[in-house]
PDB file of N, CA and C in Angstrom:
ATOM      1  N   MET A   1       4.951   0.147 -10.028  1.00 68.00           N
ATOM      2  CA  MET A   1       6.101  -0.204  -9.102  1.00 68.00           C
ATOM      3  C   MET A   1       6.915   1.683  -8.747  1.00 68.00           C
ATOM      4  N   ASN A   2       6.673   2.294  -9.787  1.00 83.00           N
ATOM      5  CA  ASN A   2       7.091   3.172  -9.475  1.00 83.00           C
ATOM      6  C   ASN A   2       6.376   4.233  -8.320  1.00 83.00           C
ATOM      7  N   MET A   3       5.224   3.895  -8.328  1.00 87.00           N
ATOM      8  CA  MET A   3       4.040   4.583  -7.181  1.00 87.00           C
ATOM      9  C   MET A   3       4.748   3.953  -5.674  1.00 87.00           C
ATOM     10  N   ALA A   4       4.734   2.487  -5.947  1.00 83.00           N
ATOM     11  CA  ALA A   4       5.395   2.160  -4.493  1.00 83.00           C
ATOM     12  C   ALA A   4       6.572   2.740  -3.858  1.00 83.00           C
ATOM     13  N   LYS A   5       7.356   2.914  -4.971  1.00 84.00           N
ATOM     14  CA  LYS A   5       8.705   3.785  -4.250  1.00 84.00           C
ATOM     15  C   LYS A   5       8.479   5.018  -3.492  1.00 84.00           C
ATOM     16  N   LYS A   6       7.963   5.424  -4.596  1.00 87.00           N
ATOM     17  CA  LYS A   6       7.281   7.052  -3.868  1.00 87.00           C
ATOM     18  C   LYS A   6       6.658   7.044  -2.812  1.00 87.00           C
ATOM     19  N   ILE A   7       5.763   6.018  -2.291  1.00 88.00           N
ATOM     20  CA  ILE A   7       5.017   5.917  -1.226  1.00 88.00           C
ATOM     21  C   ILE A   7       5.904   5.192   0.049  1.00 88.00           C
ATOM     22  N   VAL A   8       6.760   4.620  -0.410  1.00 85.00           N
ATOM     23  CA  VAL A   8       7.942   4.070   0.787  1.00 85.00           C
ATOM     24  C   VAL A   8       8.903   5.173   1.208  1.00 85.00           C
ATOM     25  N   SER A   9       9.425   6.041  -0.091  1.00 88.00           N
ATOM     26  CA  SER A   9      10.008   7.022  -0.105  1.00 88.00           C
ATOM     27  C   SER A   9       9.137   8.240   1.117  1.00 88.00           C
ATOM     28  N   TYR A  10       8.537   8.438   0.720  1.00 90.00           N
ATOM     29  CA  TYR A  10       7.462   9.399   1.819  1.00 90.00           C
ATOM     30  C   TYR A  10       7.281   8.607   3.375  1.00 90.00           C
ATOM     31  N   PHE A  11       7.177   7.558   3.084  1.00 89.00           N
ATOM     32  CA  PHE A  11       6.993   6.961   4.778  1.00 89.00           C
ATOM     33  C   PHE A  11       8.411   7.038   5.317  1.00 89.00           C
ATOM     34  N   LEU A  12       9.116   6.685   4.659  1.00 87.00           N
ATOM     35  CA  LEU A  12      10.765   6.657   5.368  1.00 87.00           C
ATOM     36  C   LEU A  12      10.890   8.140   5.790  1.00 87.00           C
ATOM     37  N   ILE A  13      10.700   9.055   4.882  1.00 90.00           N
ATOM     38  CA  ILE A  13      10.969  10.684   5.374  1.00 90.00           C
ATOM     39  C   ILE A  13       9.838  11.059   6.429  1.00 90.00           C
ATOM     40  N   PHE A  14       8.732  10.832   6.758  1.00 91.00           N
ATOM     41  CA  PHE A  14       8.211  10.822   7.563  1.00 91.00           C
ATOM     42  C   PHE A  14       8.914  10.014   9.016  1.00 91.00           C
ATOM     43  N   LEU A  15       8.885   9.007   8.791  1.00 85.00           N
ATOM     44  CA  LEU A  15       9.909   8.405  10.408  1.00 85.00           C
ATOM     45  C   LEU A  15      11.084   8.915  10.467  1.00 85.00           C
ATOM     46  N   VAL A  16      11.984   9.593   9.766  1.00 87.00           N
ATOM     47  CA  VAL A  16      13.181  10.441   9.702  1.00 87.00           C
ATOM     48  C   VAL A  16      12.889  11.594  10.879  1.00 87.00           C
ATOM     49  N   LEU A  17      11.345  12.090  10.286  1.00 89.00           N
ATOM     50  CA  LEU A  17      11.170  13.290  10.869  1.00 89.00           C
ATOM     51  C   LEU A  17      10.451  13.262  12.373  1.00 89.00           C
ATOM     52  N   LEU A  18       9.859  11.862  12.420  1.00 88.00           N
ATOM     53  CA  LEU A  18       9.211  11.535  13.496  1.00 88.00           C
ATOM     54  C   LEU A  18       9.939  11.510  14.544  1.00 88.00           C
ATOM     55  N   PHE A  19      11.446  10.571  14.137  1.00 84.00           N
ATOM     56  CA  PHE A  19      12.341  10.026  15.307  1.00 84.00           C
ATOM     57  C   PHE A  19      13.138  11.359  15.376  1.00 84.00           C
ATOM     58  N   THR A  20      13.406  12.104  14.868  1.00 86.00           N
ATOM     59  CA  THR A  20      13.749  13.587  14.937  1.00 86.00           C
ATOM     60  C   THR A  20      13.245  14.762  16.357  1.00 86.00           C
ATOM     61  N   VAL A  21      12.021  14.495  15.939  1.00 88.00           N
ATOM     62  CA  VAL A  21      11.180  15.209  16.629  1.00 88.00           C
ATOM     63  C   VAL A  21      11.265  14.847  17.943  1.00 88.00           C
ATOM     64  N   ILE A  22      10.955  12.921  18.125  1.00 83.00           N
ATOM     65  CA  ILE A  22      11.312  12.544  19.793  1.00 83.00           C
ATOM     66  C   ILE A  22      12.882  12.713  20.056  1.00 83.00           C
ATOM     67  N   ALA A  23      13.440  12.540  19.517  1.00 80.00           N
ATOM     68  CA  ALA A  23      14.893  13.017  19.979  1.00 80.00           C
ATOM     69  C   ALA A  23      14.994  14.302  20.412  1.00 80.00           C
ATOM     70  N   ILE A  24      14.674  15.436  19.626  1.00 85.00           N
ATOM     71  CA  ILE A  24      14.753  16.874  20.171  1.00 85.00           C
ATOM     72  C   ILE A  24      14.010  16.898  21.448  1.00 85.00           C
ATOM     73  N   LEU A  25      12.710  16.418  21.865  1.00 84.00           N
ATOM     74  CA  LEU A  25      12.300  16.508  22.577  1.00 84.00           C
ATOM     75  C   LEU A  25      13.056  15.493  23.921  1.00 84.00           C
ATOM     76  N   GLY A  26      13.599  14.401  23.579  1.00 79.00           N
ATOM     77  CA  GLY A  26      14.365  14.077  24.725  1.00 79.00           C
ATOM     78  C   GLY A  26      15.683  14.694  25.089  1.00 79.00           C
ATOM     79  N   ILE A  27      15.850  15.465  24.126  1.00 80.00           N
ATOM     80  CA  ILE A  27      16.953  16.236  24.315  1.00 80.00           C
ATOM     81  C   ILE A  27      16.847  17.479  25.549  1.00 80.00           C
ATOM     82  N   TRP A  28      15.809  17.903  25.048  1.00 85.00           N
ATOM     83  CA  TRP A  28      15.262  19.065  26.270  1.00 85.00           C
ATOM     84  C   TRP A  28      14.674  18.406  27.222  1.00 85.00           C
ATOM     85  N   ASP A  29      14.384  17.266  27.552  1.00 83.00           N
ATOM     86  CA  ASP A  29      13.858  16.846  29.113  1.00 83.00           C
ATOM     87  C   ASP A  29      12.380  17.130  28.784  1.00 83.00           C
ATOM     88  N   ILE A  30      11.846  17.048  27.547  1.00 84.00           N
ATOM     89  CA  ILE A  30      10.265  17.038  27.767  1.00 84.00           C
ATOM     90  C   ILE A  30       9.509  15.754  27.990  1.00 84.00           C
ATOM     91  N   ILE A  31      10.393  14.676  27.157  1.00 82.00           N
ATOM     92  CA  ILE A  31       9.840  13.022  27.535  1.00 82.00           C
ATOM     93  C   ILE A  31      10.796  12.673  27.886  1.00 82.00           C
ATOM     94  N   ASP A  32      10.890  11.710  28.647  1.00 81.00           N
ATOM     95  CA  ASP A  32      11.920  10.547  28.941  1.00 81.00           C
ATOM     96  C   ASP A  32      12.001   9.904  28.028  1.00 81.00           C
ATOM     97  N   ILE A  33      13.230  10.156  27.543  1.00 77.00           N
ATOM     98  CA  ILE A  33      13.619   9.371  26.529  1.00 77.00           C
ATOM     99  C   ILE A  33      14.228   8.002  26.770  1.00 77.00           C
ATOM    100  N   ARG A  34      14.229   7.627  27.726  1.00 79.00           N
ATOM    101  CA  ARG A  34      14.630   5.995  28.223  1.00 79.00           C
ATOM    102  C   ARG A  34      13.361   5.155  27.857  1.00 79.00           C
ATOM    103  N   ASP A  35      12.282   5.501  28.163  1.00 80.00           N
ATOM    104  CA  ASP A  35      11.610   4.889  27.663  1.00 80.00           C
ATOM    105  C   ASP A  35      10.929   4.881  26.347  1.00 80.00           C
ATOM    106  N   VAL A  36      10.982   5.937  25.526  1.00 78.00           N
ATOM    107  CA  VAL A  36      10.257   6.365  23.836  1.00 78.00           C
ATOM    108  C   VAL A  36      11.789   5.488  23.628  1.00 78.00           C
ATOM    109  N   PHE A  37      12.601   5.516  24.069  1.00 78.00           N
ATOM    110  CA  PHE A  37      13.837   4.992  22.990  1.00 78.00           C
ATOM    111  C   PHE A  37      13.880   3.249  23.421  1.00 78.00           C
ATOM    112  N   GLY A  38      13.714   2.802  24.281  1.00 81.00           N
ATOM    113  CA  GLY A  38      13.403   1.280  24.573  1.00 81.00           C
ATOM    114  C   GLY A  38      12.260   0.923  23.691  1.00 81.00           C
ATOM    115  N   ASN A  39      11.084   1.372  23.627  1.00 84.00           N
ATOM    116  CA  ASN A  39      10.021   1.137  23.132  1.00 84.00           C
ATOM    117  C   ASN A  39      10.281   1.068  21.431  1.00 84.00           C
ATOM    118  N   LEU A  40      10.936   2.237  21.228  1.00 79.00           N
ATOM    119  CA  LEU A  40      10.975   2.534  20.109  1.00 79.00           C
ATOM    120  C   LEU A  40      11.892   1.322  19.091  1.00 79.00           C
ATOM    121  N   MET A  41      13.107   1.027  20.162  1.00 83.00           N
ATOM    122  CA  MET A  41      13.801   0.173  19.634  1.00 83.00           C
ATOM    123  C   MET A  41      13.407  -1.348  19.315  1.00 83.00           C
ATOM    124  N   LYS A  42      12.298  -1.240  20.264  1.00 87.00           N
ATOM    125  CA  LYS A  42      11.376  -3.092  20.166  1.00 87.00           C
ATOM    126  C   LYS A  42      10.321  -2.819  18.748  1.00 87.00           C
ATOM    127  N   THR A  43       9.834  -1.672  18.629  1.00 83.00           N
ATOM    128  CA  THR A  43       9.061  -1.432  17.442  1.00 83.00           C
ATOM    129  C   THR A  43      10.022  -1.694  16.003  1.00 83.00           C
ATOM    130  N   LEU A  44      11.117  -0.846  16.325  1.00 83.00           N
ATOM    131  CA  LEU A  44      11.638  -1.078  15.100  1.00 83.00           C
ATOM    132  C   LEU A  44      12.539  -2.167  14.825  1.00 83.00           C
ATOM    133  N   PHE A  45      12.708  -3.003  15.673  1.00 88.00           N
ATOM    134  CA  PHE A  45      12.936  -4.287  15.777  1.00 88.00           C
ATOM    135  C   PHE A  45      11.825  -5.236  14.806  1.00 88.00           C
ATOM    136  N   VAL A  46      10.701  -5.312  15.278  1.00 88.00           N
ATOM    137  CA  VAL A  46       9.510  -5.851  15.054  1.00 88.00           C
ATOM    138  C   VAL A  46       8.990  -5.489  13.304  1.00 88.00           C
ATOM    139  N   VAL A  47       9.136  -4.672  13.158  1.00 85.00           N
ATOM    140  CA  VAL A  47       9.177  -3.658  11.921  1.00 85.00           C
ATOM    141  C   VAL A  47      10.163  -4.802  11.221  1.00 85.00           C
ATOM    142  N   PHE A  48      11.290  -4.573  11.379  1.00 87.00           N
ATOM    143  CA  PHE A  48      12.353  -5.105  11.014  1.00 87.00           C
ATOM    144  C   PHE A  48      12.094  -6.866  10.321  1.00 87.00           C
ATOM    145  N   ILE A  49      12.176  -7.379  11.304  1.00 90.00           N
ATOM    146  CA  ILE A  49      11.495  -8.845  11.278  1.00 90.00           C
ATOM    147  C   ILE A  49      10.807  -9.108  10.380  1.00 90.00           C
ATOM    148  N   ALA A  50       9.393  -8.528  10.116  1.00 88.00           N
ATOM    149  CA  ALA A  50       8.428  -8.297   9.550  1.00 88.00           C
ATOM    150  C   ALA A  50       8.729  -7.958   8.263  1.00 88.00           C
ATOM    151  N   SER A  51       9.047  -6.978   8.043  1.00 87.00           N
ATOM    152  CA  SER A  51       9.532  -6.821   6.462  1.00 87.00           C
ATOM    153  C   SER A  51      10.559  -7.993   6.163  1.00 87.00           C
ATOM    154  N   ALA A  52      11.353  -8.118   6.496  1.00 88.00           N
ATOM    155  CA  ALA A  52      12.409  -9.384   6.328  1.00 88.00           C
ATOM    156  C   ALA A  52      11.794 -10.498   5.667  1.00 88.00           C
ATOM    157  N   ILE A  53      10.661 -10.848   6.519  1.00 88.00           N
ATOM    158  CA  ILE A  53       9.289 -11.983   6.025  1.00 88.00           C
ATOM    159  C   ILE A  53       9.185 -11.697   4.692  1.00 88.00           C
ATOM    160  N   VAL A  54       8.502 -10.528   4.748  1.00 86.00           N
ATOM    161  CA  VAL A  54       7.781 -10.047   3.269  1.00 86.00           C
ATOM    162  C   VAL A  54       8.614  -9.951   2.206  1.00 86.00           C
ATOM    163  N   LEU A  55       9.603  -9.520   2.655  1.00 85.00           N
ATOM    164  CA  LEU A  55      10.662  -9.974   1.543  1.00 85.00           C
ATOM    165  C   LEU A  55      11.012 -11.026   1.083  1.00 85.00           C
ATOM    166  N   PHE A  56      11.180 -11.869   2.042  1.00 86.00           N
ATOM    167  CA  PHE A  56      11.601 -13.081   1.974  1.00 86.00           C
ATOM    168  C   PHE A  56      10.359 -14.296   0.980  1.00 86.00           C
ATOM    169  N   ILE A  57       9.164 -13.807   1.367  1.00 84.00           N
ATOM    170  CA  ILE A  57       8.027 -14.208   0.531  1.00 84.00           C
ATOM    171  C   ILE A  57       7.847 -13.384  -0.752  1.00 84.00           C
ATOM    172  N   PHE A  58       8.224 -12.360  -1.117  1.00 81.00           N
ATOM    173  CA  PHE A  58       8.152 -11.413  -2.323  1.00 81.00           C
ATOM    174  C   PHE A  58       9.112 -12.199  -3.168  1.00 81.00           C
ATOM    175  N   SER A  59      10.281 -12.602  -2.873  1.00 83.00           N
ATOM    176  CA  SER A  59      11.417 -12.992  -3.437  1.00 83.00           C
ATOM    177  C   SER A  59      11.653 -14.564  -3.745  1.00 83.00           C
ATOM    178  N   VAL A  60      11.221 -15.270  -2.819  1.00 81.00           N
ATOM    179  CA  VAL A  60      11.178 -16.646  -2.832  1.00 81.00           C
ATOM    180  C   VAL A  60       9.983 -17.297  -3.522  1.00 81.00           C
ATOM    181  N   LEU A  61       9.017 -16.562  -2.974  1.00 76.00           N
ATOM    182  CA  LEU A  61       7.695 -17.741  -3.093  1.00 76.00           C
ATOM    183  C   LEU A  61       6.461 -17.040  -4.396  1.00 76.00           C
ATOM    184  N   ILE A  62       6.690 -15.702  -4.585  1.00 73.00           N
ATOM    185  CA  ILE A  62       6.061 -14.979  -5.584  1.00 73.00           C
ATOM    186  C   ILE A  62       7.201 -14.575  -6.431  1.00 73.00           C
ATOM    187  N   LYS A  63       7.453 -15.000  -7.755  1.00 69.00           N
ATOM    188  CA  LYS A  63       8.549 -14.711  -8.253  1.00 69.00           C
ATOM    189  C   LYS A  63       8.094 -13.811  -9.628  1.00 69.00           C
ATOM    190  N   ASP A  64       8.367 -12.946 -10.081  1.00 62.00           N
ATOM    191  CA  ASP A  64       8.194 -11.993 -11.283  1.00 62.00           C
ATOM    192  C   ASP A  64       7.883 -12.742 -12.696  1.00 62.00           C
ATOM    193  N   ASN A  65       6.929 -13.045 -13.132  1.00 60.00           N
ATOM    194  CA  ASN A  65       6.605 -13.973 -14.698  1.00 60.00           C
ATOM    195  C   ASN A  65       7.870 -13.126 -15.782  1.00 60.00           C
ATOM    196  N   ASN A  66       8.091 -11.850 -15.657  1.00 62.00           N
ATOM    197  CA  ASN A  66       8.600 -10.952 -16.653  1.00 62.00           C
ATOM    198  C   ASN A  66       9.965 -11.466 -16.720  1.00 62.00           C
ATOM    199  N   GLN A  67      10.392 -12.497 -16.172  1.00 60.00           N
ATOM    200  CA  GLN A  67      12.064 -12.732 -16.482  1.00 60.00           C
ATOM    201  C   GLN A  67      11.909 -13.609 -17.630  1.00 60.00           C
ATOM    202  N   ARG A  68      13.347 -12.875 -17.971  1.00 61.00           N
ATOM    203  CA  ARG A  68      13.672 -14.082 -19.719  1.00 61.00           C
ATOM    204  C   ARG A  68      14.113 -15.341 -19.611  1.00 61.00           C
ATOM    205  N   PRO A  69      13.817 -16.264 -20.028  1.00 60.00           N
ATOM    206  CA  PRO A  69      14.294 -17.493 -19.760  1.00 60.00           C
ATOM    207  C   PRO A  69      15.923 -17.342 -20.241  1.00 60.00           C
ATOM    208  N   GLU A  70      16.901 -17.989 -19.737  1.00 64.00           N
ATOM    209  CA  GLU A  70      18.241 -18.046 -19.925  1.00 64.00           C
ATOM    210  C   GLU A  70      18.640 -19.031 -21.458  1.00 64.00           C
ATOM    211  N   ASN A  71      19.330 -18.759 -22.419  1.00 60.00           N
ATOM    212  CA  ASN A  71      19.276 -19.751 -23.633  1.00 60.00           C
ATOM    213  C   ASN A  71      20.501 -20.401 -23.089  1.00 60.00           C
TER     214      ASN A  71
END
């Protein structure tokens, strides 16, 4: 579980750096930020929905067997 947290942390850091570079390129008018921003928001929405579904599957359907029974 600890390894998964590290992988997710590095992935989130990568996303922050990527979005920062895209924003800076848009500010300096190197790329057209309107097209990139629209596609970026659509992509983030799809990733958010997919992660919500995966979280639901893990939390409801695949339960942790290490839980202690209540007395």
